[in-house]
Amino acid sequence: MLLASTRFPETVEVRVTSGTSFELSVSDASLLEALPLAQNGWKLAEGIPALYAVLERAAATARTMPDRVAAQFHLATKSMPRSTEAERMALHRSAVLRP
């Protein structure tokens, strides 16, 4: 539930290998750079606490990837008019006031 409302496009696939051993595959390798490589591009997590730690780290990394906030802003405002000074000021205010 911790990651249920996340707002980033990267994905993490998790599969059980045996007991409490897990393999993870990510859509962007930078999410899990510190983990050792496993076979076929999958990375390892040993135990449930380690799995949760890896998922939390991946989510934190995804939220703070470079240009993430700027890309979301440009996507949200690309259809807004920009032809007058008043429109440009409104666009600027929307950028400042967005959470």
Coordinates of C-alpha atoms in Angstrom, one line a residue, residues 3 10 23 25 31 37 39 42 45 56 60 63 66 70 77 85-86 91:
L3 CA 3.6 2.6 -3.2
E10 CA 9.1 3.4 -13.9
E23 CA 14.4 -11.3 -8.0
S25 CA 13.6 -6.4 -12.7
L31 CA 16.5 2.6 -9.7
L37 CA 23.5 -8.2 -10.5
Q39 CA 21.2 -13.6 -14.0
W42 CA 17.4 -9.5 -12.5
A45 CA 16.6 -9.3 -2.5
E56 CA 11.1 1.9 -1.0
A60 CA 12.4 7.3 -3.6
R63 CA 10.5 10.4 -7.4
P66 CA 16.4 14.5 -12.7
A70 CA 10.0 19.9 -14.7
T77 CA 0.9 23.1 -19.0
E85 CA 1.8 38.6 -20.6
A86 CA -1.3 37.8 -18.5
L91 CA 1.2 30.0 -16.2

